[in-house]
Amino acid sequence: MSEIFQVKFVLYGCISAFLISCFVIDSLRIGGLKSDRTYFILHANYLKLLIYFLWLIKEVVKSAVDVTGIILTSNDKIDPLVVWFKADYDNPAARAILANSITLTPGTVTIDIYDSGVFSVHTLNRKFADGLLSGDMQKRIAKLYGEEIDYRVVDVVVDPDYTVKEVVELTTKRFKRRRKKKNA
């Protein structure tokens, strides 16, 4: 960036880049959620990733138009519901990409991800829920990371007071792996 290409500065740059890489390489590795496999956080098929993000941009625009139509016209009704579905990826990056993709898409928000791979998502109406329940996004991300997932719909709740549901039974409480009983 300084436009000085003297040998000593290029050498210093290469050495410092190498040393920094040695220190941070372990922080870029993450363990699998269902297996002992280790994933490199930046490892993905970049062509498939580009295709996925182009598809995601199309879905975001489509959803934005639908949400705008709901807001501007009174024809479509806002009828919120919560959807629970299972997408049990082993790679934590795949779960993060799915949760962020859902939240990026207007009309849907990821509420929680449980250890068992169950996602809870709030949607504006049934049309947005049907898009999630088809499993298209979940399967695209599984293909992106080369995983086979157990995808299935766990529950759809139209009742506005969905907290009454026995969500814990459906999903097994999150953070169960981090809580260990202490021996007295």
PDB file of N, CA and C in Angstrom, residues 92-127:
ATOM      1  N   PRO A  92     -20.923 -26.297  12.050  1.00  0.00           N
ATOM      2  CA  PRO A  92     -21.561 -25.128  12.658  1.00  0.00           C
ATOM      3  C   PRO A  92     -21.691 -23.953  11.693  1.00  0.00           C
ATOM      4  N   ALA A  93     -20.793 -23.843  10.730  1.00  0.00           N
ATOM      5  CA  ALA A  93     -20.883 -22.763   9.748  1.00  0.00           C
ATOM      6  C   ALA A  93     -22.141 -22.913   8.895  1.00  0.00           C
ATOM      7  N   ALA A  94     -22.549 -24.135   8.597  1.00  0.00           N
ATOM      8  CA  ALA A  94     -23.765 -24.366   7.817  1.00  0.00           C
ATOM      9  C   ALA A  94     -24.995 -23.896   8.600  1.00  0.00           C
ATOM     10  N   ARG A  95     -25.014 -24.182   9.901  1.00  0.00           N
ATOM     11  CA  ARG A  95     -26.137 -23.707  10.727  1.00  0.00           C
ATOM     12  C   ARG A  95     -26.173 -22.181  10.768  1.00  0.00           C
ATOM     13  N   ALA A  96     -25.016 -21.561  10.879  1.00  0.00           N
ATOM     14  CA  ALA A  96     -24.955 -20.102  10.930  1.00  0.00           C
ATOM     15  C   ALA A  96     -25.405 -19.491   9.603  1.00  0.00           C
ATOM     16  N   ILE A  97     -24.969 -20.085   8.486  1.00  0.00           N
ATOM     17  CA  ILE A  97     -25.375 -19.579   7.166  1.00  0.00           C
ATOM     18  C   ILE A  97     -26.886 -19.700   7.005  1.00  0.00           C
ATOM     19  N   LEU A  98     -27.466 -20.822   7.432  1.00  0.00           N
ATOM     20  CA  LEU A  98     -28.915 -21.003   7.315  1.00  0.00           C
ATOM     21  C   LEU A  98     -29.658 -19.985   8.176  1.00  0.00           C
ATOM     22  N   ALA A  99     -29.250 -19.835   9.426  1.00  0.00           N
ATOM     23  CA  ALA A  99     -29.934 -18.893  10.321  1.00  0.00           C
ATOM     24  C   ALA A  99     -29.835 -17.463   9.788  1.00  0.00           C
ATOM     25  N   ASN A 100     -28.678 -17.079   9.316  1.00  0.00           N
ATOM     26  CA  ASN A 100     -28.515 -15.723   8.791  1.00  0.00           C
ATOM     27  C   ASN A 100     -29.253 -15.535   7.474  1.00  0.00           C
ATOM     28  N   SER A 101     -29.306 -16.559   6.642  1.00  0.00           N
ATOM     29  CA  SER A 101     -30.045 -16.465   5.383  1.00  0.00           C
ATOM     30  C   SER A 101     -31.538 -16.294   5.636  1.00  0.00           C
ATOM     31  N   ILE A 102     -32.055 -17.014   6.618  1.00  0.00           N
ATOM     32  CA  ILE A 102     -33.474 -16.886   6.963  1.00  0.00           C
ATOM     33  C   ILE A 102     -33.765 -15.479   7.473  1.00  0.00           C
ATOM     34  N   THR A 103     -32.917 -14.978   8.355  1.00  0.00           N
ATOM     35  CA  THR A 103     -33.129 -13.646   8.924  1.00  0.00           C
ATOM     36  C   THR A 103     -32.940 -12.557   7.879  1.00  0.00           C
ATOM     37  N   LEU A 104     -32.054 -12.763   6.926  1.00  0.00           N
ATOM     38  CA  LEU A 104     -31.843 -11.791   5.849  1.00  0.00           C
ATOM     39  C   LEU A 104     -33.066 -11.663   4.950  1.00  0.00           C
ATOM     40  N   THR A 105     -33.799 -12.750   4.807  1.00  0.00           N
ATOM     41  CA  THR A 105     -34.962 -12.752   3.932  1.00  0.00           C
ATOM     42  C   THR A 105     -36.117 -12.040   4.627  1.00  0.00           C
ATOM     43  N   PRO A 106     -36.643 -10.951   4.048  1.00  0.00           N
ATOM     44  CA  PRO A 106     -37.742 -10.222   4.685  1.00  0.00           C
ATOM     45  C   PRO A 106     -38.950 -11.124   4.941  1.00  0.00           C
ATOM     46  N   GLY A 107     -39.562 -10.942   6.096  1.00  0.00           N
ATOM     47  CA  GLY A 107     -40.741 -11.718   6.460  1.00  0.00           C
ATOM     48  C   GLY A 107     -40.442 -12.904   7.345  1.00  0.00           C
ATOM     49  N   THR A 108     -39.150 -13.199   7.567  1.00  0.00           N
ATOM     50  CA  THR A 108     -38.774 -14.325   8.414  1.00  0.00           C
ATOM     51  C   THR A 108     -37.630 -13.916   9.332  1.00  0.00           C
ATOM     52  N   VAL A 109     -37.657 -14.446  10.557  1.00  0.00           N
ATOM     53  CA  VAL A 109     -36.595 -14.188  11.531  1.00  0.00           C
ATOM     54  C   VAL A 109     -36.308 -15.488  12.279  1.00  0.00           C
ATOM     55  N   THR A 110     -35.039 -15.866  12.349  1.00  0.00           N
ATOM     56  CA  THR A 110     -34.660 -17.038  13.129  1.00  0.00           C
ATOM     57  C   THR A 110     -34.688 -16.665  14.601  1.00  0.00           C
ATOM     58  N   ILE A 111     -35.468 -17.392  15.379  1.00  0.00           N
ATOM     59  CA  ILE A 111     -35.584 -17.119  16.807  1.00  0.00           C
ATOM     60  C   ILE A 111     -34.490 -17.847  17.577  1.00  0.00           C
ATOM     61  N   ASP A 112     -34.322 -19.145  17.279  1.00  0.00           N
ATOM     62  CA  ASP A 112     -33.378 -19.940  18.053  1.00  0.00           C
ATOM     63  C   ASP A 112     -32.938 -21.157  17.249  1.00  0.00           C
ATOM     64  N   ILE A 113     -31.771 -21.665  17.595  1.00  0.00           N
ATOM     65  CA  ILE A 113     -31.261 -22.918  17.054  1.00  0.00           C
ATOM     66  C   ILE A 113     -30.918 -23.792  18.251  1.00  0.00           C
ATOM     67  N   TYR A 114     -31.495 -24.980  18.294  1.00  0.00           N
ATOM     68  CA  TYR A 114     -31.256 -25.882  19.399  1.00  0.00           C
ATOM     69  C   TYR A 114     -30.140 -26.860  19.051  1.00  0.00           C
ATOM     70  N   ASP A 115     -29.549 -27.459  20.069  1.00  0.00           N
ATOM     71  CA  ASP A 115     -28.456 -28.416  19.872  1.00  0.00           C
ATOM     72  C   ASP A 115     -28.857 -29.573  18.975  1.00  0.00           C
ATOM     73  N   SER A 116     -30.106 -29.959  19.010  1.00  0.00           N
ATOM     74  CA  SER A 116     -30.571 -31.088  18.211  1.00  0.00           C
ATOM     75  C   SER A 116     -30.703 -30.737  16.735  1.00  0.00           C
ATOM     76  N   GLY A 117     -30.436 -29.481  16.363  1.00  0.00           N
ATOM     77  CA  GLY A 117     -30.547 -29.061  14.964  1.00  0.00           C
ATOM     78  C   GLY A 117     -31.912 -28.510  14.618  1.00  0.00           C
ATOM     79  N   VAL A 118     -32.744 -28.259  15.616  1.00  0.00           N
ATOM     80  CA  VAL A 118     -34.070 -27.704  15.377  1.00  0.00           C
ATOM     81  C   VAL A 118     -33.975 -26.176  15.381  1.00  0.00           C
ATOM     82  N   PHE A 119     -34.542 -25.580  14.340  1.00  0.00           N
ATOM     83  CA  PHE A 119     -34.598 -24.130  14.192  1.00  0.00           C
ATOM     84  C   PHE A 119     -36.012 -23.673  14.493  1.00  0.00           C
ATOM     85  N   SER A 120     -36.155 -22.578  15.228  1.00  0.00           N
ATOM     86  CA  SER A 120     -37.471 -21.961  15.386  1.00  0.00           C
ATOM     87  C   SER A 120     -37.424 -20.630  14.647  1.00  0.00           C
ATOM     88  N   VAL A 121     -38.433 -20.420  13.796  1.00  0.00           N
ATOM     89  CA  VAL A 121     -38.450 -19.259  12.910  1.00  0.00           C
ATOM     90  C   VAL A 121     -39.818 -18.592  12.976  1.00  0.00           C
ATOM     91  N   HIS A 122     -39.824 -17.277  13.106  1.00  0.00           N
ATOM     92  CA  HIS A 122     -41.051 -16.484  13.079  1.00  0.00           C
ATOM     93  C   HIS A 122     -41.279 -16.005  11.650  1.00  0.00           C
ATOM     94  N   THR A 123     -42.504 -16.169  11.151  1.00  0.00           N
ATOM     95  CA  THR A 123     -42.838 -15.707   9.802  1.00  0.00           C
ATOM     96  C   THR A 123     -44.044 -14.786   9.844  1.00  0.00           C
ATOM     97  N   LEU A 124     -44.145 -13.907   8.847  1.00  0.00           N
ATOM     98  CA  LEU A 124     -45.255 -12.950   8.793  1.00  0.00           C
ATOM     99  C   LEU A 124     -46.594 -13.608   8.493  1.00  0.00           C
ATOM    100  N   ASN A 125     -46.581 -14.575   7.593  1.00  0.00           N
ATOM    101  CA  ASN A 125     -47.826 -15.277   7.271  1.00  0.00           C
ATOM    102  C   ASN A 125     -47.504 -16.664   6.707  1.00  0.00           C
ATOM    103  N   ARG A 126     -48.533 -17.375   6.311  1.00  0.00           N
ATOM    104  CA  ARG A 126     -48.385 -18.768   5.860  1.00  0.00           C
ATOM    105  C   ARG A 126     -47.537 -18.883   4.590  1.00  0.00           C
ATOM    106  N   LYS A 127     -47.600 -17.872   3.727  1.00  0.00           N
ATOM    107  CA  LYS A 127     -46.823 -17.903   2.483  1.00  0.00           C
ATOM    108  C   LYS A 127     -45.324 -17.984   2.774  1.00  0.00           C
TER     109      LYS A 127
END
